[in-house]
Tab-separated table of C-alpha atoms and ligand atoms in Angstrom:
chain	number	residue	atom	x	y	z
A	1	GLY	CA	-26.995	13.430	11.808
A	2	SER	CA	-27.155	14.816	8.270
A	3	LEU	CA	-25.105	17.938	9.075
A	4	GLU	CA	-22.272	15.727	10.277
A	5	GLU	CA	-22.474	13.624	7.121
A	6	MET	CA	-22.338	16.737	4.961
A	7	SER	CA	-19.008	17.706	6.461
A	8	LEU	CA	-17.301	14.623	5.032
A	9	PRO	CA	-15.565	15.262	1.701
A	10	LEU	CA	-16.024	13.619	-1.681
A	11	TYR	CA	-12.630	12.020	-1.092
A	12	PHE	CA	-9.386	12.217	0.909
A	13	GLY	CA	-6.061	11.975	-0.854
A	14	TRP	CA	-2.646	13.378	-1.654
A	15	PHE	CA	-2.740	16.371	-3.973
A	16	LEU	CA	0.308	16.903	-6.170
A	17	LEU	CA	1.973	20.319	-6.071
A	18	SER	CA	0.781	22.216	-9.143
A	19	SER	CA	4.257	22.819	-10.637
A	20	ILE	CA	4.899	19.063	-10.505
A	21	GLN	CA	1.500	18.313	-12.074
A	22	ASP	CA	2.741	19.861	-15.321
A	23	LYS	CA	5.898	17.769	-15.216
A	24	VAL	CA	3.929	14.558	-14.628
A	25	ARG	CA	1.480	15.419	-17.428
A	26	CYS	CA	4.404	16.050	-19.811
A	27	THR	CA	6.063	12.746	-18.913
A	28	SER	CA	2.812	10.900	-19.492
A	29	MET	CA	2.214	12.665	-22.839
A	30	ASP	CA	5.765	11.770	-23.952
A	31	PHE	CA	5.127	8.172	-22.996
A	32	LEU	CA	1.820	8.037	-24.928
A	33	LYS	CA	3.486	9.615	-27.952
A	34	THR	CA	6.283	7.022	-27.903
A	35	LEU	CA	3.951	4.088	-27.240
A	36	ASP	CA	1.836	5.132	-30.228
A	37	THR	CA	4.815	4.755	-32.588
A	38	LEU	CA	5.983	1.304	-31.389
A	39	GLU	CA	5.453	-1.633	-33.733
A	40	ALA	CA	4.485	-3.779	-30.745
A	41	PHE	CA	1.719	-1.297	-29.882
A	42	LYS	CA	0.496	-1.132	-33.481
A	43	LYS	CA	0.299	-4.920	-33.512
A	44	HIS	CA	-2.269	-4.759	-30.699
A	45	LEU	CA	-4.149	-1.668	-31.921
A	46	ILE	CA	-7.365	-3.618	-32.203
A	47	ASP	CA	-7.565	-3.554	-28.375
A	48	PHE	CA	-8.087	0.212	-28.590
A	49	THR	CA	-9.990	0.638	-31.828
A	50	GLY	CA	-11.924	-2.572	-32.280
A	51	LYS	CA	-10.656	-2.562	-35.875
A	52	ALA	CA	-7.232	-3.725	-37.030
A	53	GLU	CA	-6.630	-1.068	-39.704
A	54	LYS	CA	-7.805	1.922	-37.701
A	55	GLU	CA	-5.225	4.333	-36.274
A	56	VAL	CA	-5.333	5.835	-32.795
A	57	ASP	CA	-3.827	9.052	-31.446
A	58	LEU	CA	-3.317	8.212	-27.765
A	59	GLU	CA	-2.823	11.861	-26.825
A	60	GLN	CA	-6.340	12.580	-28.105
A	61	TYR	CA	-7.797	9.276	-26.944
A	62	PHE	CA	-7.566	10.138	-23.212
A	63	GLN	CA	-9.152	13.151	-21.525
A	64	ALA	CA	-7.545	14.748	-18.470
A	65	LYS	CA	-9.594	14.559	-15.253
A	66	GLY	CA	-9.064	17.590	-13.009
A	67	THR	CA	-6.305	18.087	-10.453
A	68	LEU	CA	-3.715	15.306	-10.151
A	69	HIS	CA	-4.088	13.399	-6.911
A	70	CYS	CA	-3.850	9.977	-5.328
A	71	THR	CA	-7.173	9.097	-3.680
A	72	THR	CA	-6.836	7.391	-0.296
A	73	MET	CA	-10.533	7.156	0.589
A	74	PHE	CA	-13.575	7.898	-1.556
A	75	CYS	CA	-16.146	9.118	1.006
A	76	ASN	CA	-18.888	10.405	-1.279
A	77	TYR	CA	-19.789	13.008	1.398
A	78	GLY	CA	-20.315	10.255	3.960
A	79	LYS	CA	-22.423	7.948	1.812
A	80	ALA	CA	-19.564	5.499	1.118
A	81	GLU	CA	-19.191	2.569	3.491
A	82	GLY	CA	-16.533	3.211	6.149
A	83	ALA	CA	-16.255	6.927	5.324
A	84	LYS	CA	-16.978	8.143	8.837
A	85	GLU	CA	-14.612	5.625	10.435
A	86	TYR	CA	-11.859	6.682	8.028
A	87	ALA	CA	-12.302	10.380	8.832
A	88	GLN	CA	-12.105	9.568	12.546
A	89	ASN	CA	-8.920	7.505	12.235
A	90	PRO	CA	-6.260	9.226	14.401
A	91	ALA	CA	-3.630	8.987	11.614
A	92	VAL	CA	-5.997	10.746	9.214
A	93	LYS	CA	-6.709	13.520	11.729
A	94	ASP	CA	-3.033	13.951	12.713
A	95	LEU	CA	-1.640	13.981	9.188
A	96	TYR	CA	-4.395	16.075	7.598
A	97	GLY	CA	-2.773	19.056	5.866
A	98	SER	CA	0.766	17.600	6.031
A	99	ALA	CA	3.253	17.474	3.180
A	100	PHE	CA	4.422	14.115	1.820
A	101	GLU	CA	6.686	12.904	-0.915
A	102	LEU	CA	4.940	10.504	-3.278
A	103	SER	CA	6.884	8.073	-5.433
A	104	LEU	CA	5.402	7.402	-8.874
A	105	SER	CA	6.987	4.110	-9.864
A	106	ALA	CA	5.216	3.158	-13.103
A	107	LEU	CA	2.943	4.449	-15.845
A	108	PHE	CA	0.174	2.236	-17.208
A	109	VAL	CA	-2.229	2.406	-20.119
A	110	THR	CA	-5.349	0.385	-20.924
A	111	PRO	CA	-8.105	1.006	-23.491
A	112	ARG	CA	-9.988	2.707	-20.623
A	113	THR	CA	-7.457	4.696	-18.590
A	114	VAL	CA	-3.927	6.028	-18.266
A	115	GLY	CA	-2.403	6.396	-14.810
A	116	ALA	CA	0.691	6.406	-12.635
A	117	ARG	CA	1.292	3.752	-9.997
A	118	VAL	CA	2.150	5.180	-6.575
A	119	SER	CA	4.470	3.195	-4.280
A	120	LEU	CA	3.481	4.089	-0.725
A	121	SER	CA	5.888	4.361	2.213
A	122	GLU	CA	5.171	2.810	5.633
A	123	GLU	CA	3.914	6.158	6.922
A	124	GLN	CA	1.746	6.708	3.852
A	125	LEU	CA	0.221	3.245	4.333
A	126	LEU	CA	-1.157	4.478	7.688
A	127	LEU	CA	-3.569	6.577	5.607
A	128	TRP	CA	-4.522	3.710	3.309
A	129	PRO	CA	-7.915	2.013	3.927
A	130	ALA	CA	-7.590	-1.670	4.818
A	131	ASP	CA	-10.120	-2.833	2.235
A	132	ALA	CA	-9.090	-0.762	-0.835
A	133	GLU	CA	-7.674	-3.821	-2.597
A	134	LYS	CA	-10.789	-5.932	-2.024
A	135	ALA	CA	-12.123	-4.648	-5.348
A	136	ALA	CA	-9.597	-6.930	-7.078
A	137	GLU	CA	-11.238	-9.975	-8.603
A	138	SER	CA	-8.020	-11.925	-8.143
A	139	ALA	CA	-6.312	-13.290	-5.059
A	140	PRO	CA	-5.694	-10.543	-2.486
A	141	LEU	CA	-2.979	-8.034	-3.399
A	142	PRO	CA	-0.702	-6.270	-0.879
A	143	LEU	CA	-2.022	-3.185	0.931
A	144	GLY	CA	-1.520	-0.075	-1.195
A	145	SER	CA	-1.460	-1.926	-4.535
A	146	ARG	CA	-4.316	0.187	-5.826
A	147	ALA	CA	-2.572	3.540	-5.114
A	148	HIS	CA	-2.445	5.579	-8.314
A	149	VAL	CA	-2.811	8.959	-9.961
A	150	THR	CA	-5.379	9.079	-12.773
A	151	LEU	CA	-3.827	10.876	-15.749
A	152	GLY	CA	-6.674	10.452	-18.211
A	153	CYS	CA	-9.758	8.442	-19.141
A	154	ALA	CA	-11.171	7.359	-22.485
A	155	GLU	CA	-14.491	8.887	-23.498
A	156	GLY	CA	-17.306	7.790	-21.195
A	157	VAL	CA	-14.982	6.194	-18.612
A	158	GLU	CA	-15.057	7.294	-14.936
A	159	PRO	CA	-11.767	7.830	-13.046
A	160	LEU	CA	-12.777	5.098	-10.593
A	161	GLN	CA	-11.685	2.721	-13.366
A	162	THR	CA	-7.978	3.642	-13.160
A	163	GLY	CA	-7.382	1.910	-9.819
A	164	LEU	CA	-9.337	-1.142	-10.986
A	165	ASP	CA	-7.218	-1.325	-14.157
A	166	LEU	CA	-4.059	-1.156	-12.039
A	167	LEU	CA	-5.271	-3.972	-9.764
A	168	GLU	CA	-6.083	-6.048	-12.827
A	169	ILE	CA	-2.566	-5.594	-14.244
A	170	LEU	CA	-0.869	-6.347	-10.910
A	171	ALA	CA	-2.886	-9.538	-10.542
A	172	LEU	CA	-1.570	-10.906	-13.861
A	173	PRO	CA	1.345	-13.274	-13.260
A	174	ASN	CA	3.537	-12.489	-16.233
A	175	GLY	CA	3.497	-9.933	-18.946
A	176	GLU	CA	5.585	-9.905	-22.092
A	177	LEU	CA	8.676	-7.683	-21.811
A	178	ILE	CA	8.526	-5.556	-24.967
A	179	GLU	CA	11.560	-3.314	-24.687
A	180	GLU	CA	13.850	-1.221	-22.556
A	181	MET	CA	12.932	2.395	-23.152
A	182	GLU	CA	14.714	5.502	-21.935
A	183	LEU	CA	12.117	5.890	-19.152
A	184	GLY	CA	12.141	2.217	-18.130
A	185	SER	CA	10.989	-1.250	-19.154
A	186	LEU	CA	7.763	-1.679	-21.056
A	187	THR	CA	5.626	-4.779	-20.488
A	188	TYR	CA	2.486	-5.898	-22.310
A	189	TYR	CA	-0.201	-7.752	-20.336
A	190	GLY	CA	-2.658	-8.522	-23.144
A	191	GLU	CA	-6.029	-6.894	-23.932
A	192	GLY	CA	-4.432	-3.483	-24.455
A	193	ARG	CA	-2.818	-3.353	-21.007
A	194	TRP	CA	0.665	-1.769	-20.921
A	195	LEU	CA	2.931	-0.955	-18.003
A	196	LEU	CA	6.126	1.078	-18.022
A	197	ALA	CA	8.169	0.467	-14.856
A	198	LEU	CA	10.097	3.722	-14.409
A	199	ARG	CA	13.871	3.417	-14.147
A	200	GLU	CA	13.852	6.529	-11.933
A	201	PRO	CA	10.623	6.894	-9.956
A	202	ILE	CA	9.139	10.394	-10.136
A	203	CYS	CA	9.227	11.895	-6.632
A	204	THR	CA	6.625	14.542	-6.084
A	205	PRO	CA	5.628	16.682	-3.109
A	206	ALA	CA	1.957	16.219	-2.243
A	207	CYS	CA	-0.370	17.495	0.472
A	208	PHE	CA	-2.679	15.085	2.323
A	209	SER	CA	-6.046	16.798	2.223
A	210	SER	CA	-9.597	16.367	0.949
A	211	PHE	CA	-11.767	17.431	-1.960
A	212	TYR	CA	-15.297	18.833	-1.997
A	213	ASP	CA	-16.905	19.434	-5.392
B	1	ACK	O1	-8.876	8.861	-10.127
B	1	ACK	P1	-9.462	8.545	-8.836
B	1	ACK	O2	-8.677	7.853	-7.801
B	1	ACK	O3	-10.862	7.821	-9.032
B	1	ACK	O4	-10.034	9.900	-8.211
B	1	ACK	C1	-11.415	9.985	-8.359
B	1	ACK	C2	-12.037	10.516	-7.090
B	1	ACK	O5	-12.445	9.371	-6.354
B	1	ACK	C3	-13.250	11.414	-7.344
B	1	ACK	O6	-14.161	10.781	-8.171
B	1	ACK	C4	-12.179	8.192	-7.065
B	1	ACK	N1	-13.346	7.322	-6.902
B	1	ACK	C5	-14.613	7.530	-7.358
B	1	ACK	N2	-15.415	6.538	-6.962
B	1	ACK	C6	-14.668	5.670	-6.229
B	1	ACK	C7	-14.922	4.456	-5.541
B	1	ACK	N3	-16.127	3.905	-5.501
B	1	ACK	N4	-13.892	3.855	-4.908
B	1	ACK	C8	-12.657	4.388	-4.924
B	1	ACK	N5	-12.343	5.536	-5.546
B	1	ACK	C9	-13.330	6.175	-6.200
B	1	ACK	C10	-11.935	8.586	-8.488
């Protein structure tokens, strides 16, 4: 009935501890600041601006989107396909409210979004919907490939885009290794798509819970 549907959240996910959120935001800002100054980035500026001569301030270009989290299942209060089944999954019920440690293994930037890739453990994959990667237009990607934390979106872009951008990057066979930075190795995938594989993944405590607007 409709009352039952109402009790489903907007989404389920892991919510980063607030003290770590600041650390992650700082790391991402540092990365954007550095990327902005690289000659290799300037060479491809047109991907972001549409004009070769125009400058871009990446820190201003992206807007933060609420509390940092990694969405497992977007339920849209029960309107999304499979929402009810997900909420009834025994793993979801058992692990609801539990603490986890998430591993952020890469940062990525496109003209639309900036995000962190999340590498899920076997246990965390129990909470991952089987069809999350179906949105990829490429050949199927491994379960959990889409897992991410949205760090910011360009004007007019919805956070839904971040996971799609990540899938798009992961589906590309080979990027161009640009340089070894302090944080890790930076690869360019064309069309303004950049990925920094972190030398040391950022480990962050996170609570598996849900969000109602
Ligand atoms: O950054 P995100 O993972 O992308 O977190 C937000 C959250 O749900 C609330 O909007 C994500 N989201 C929105 N729509 C969808 C969708 N259709 N499929 C998967 N995730 C979605 C969004």
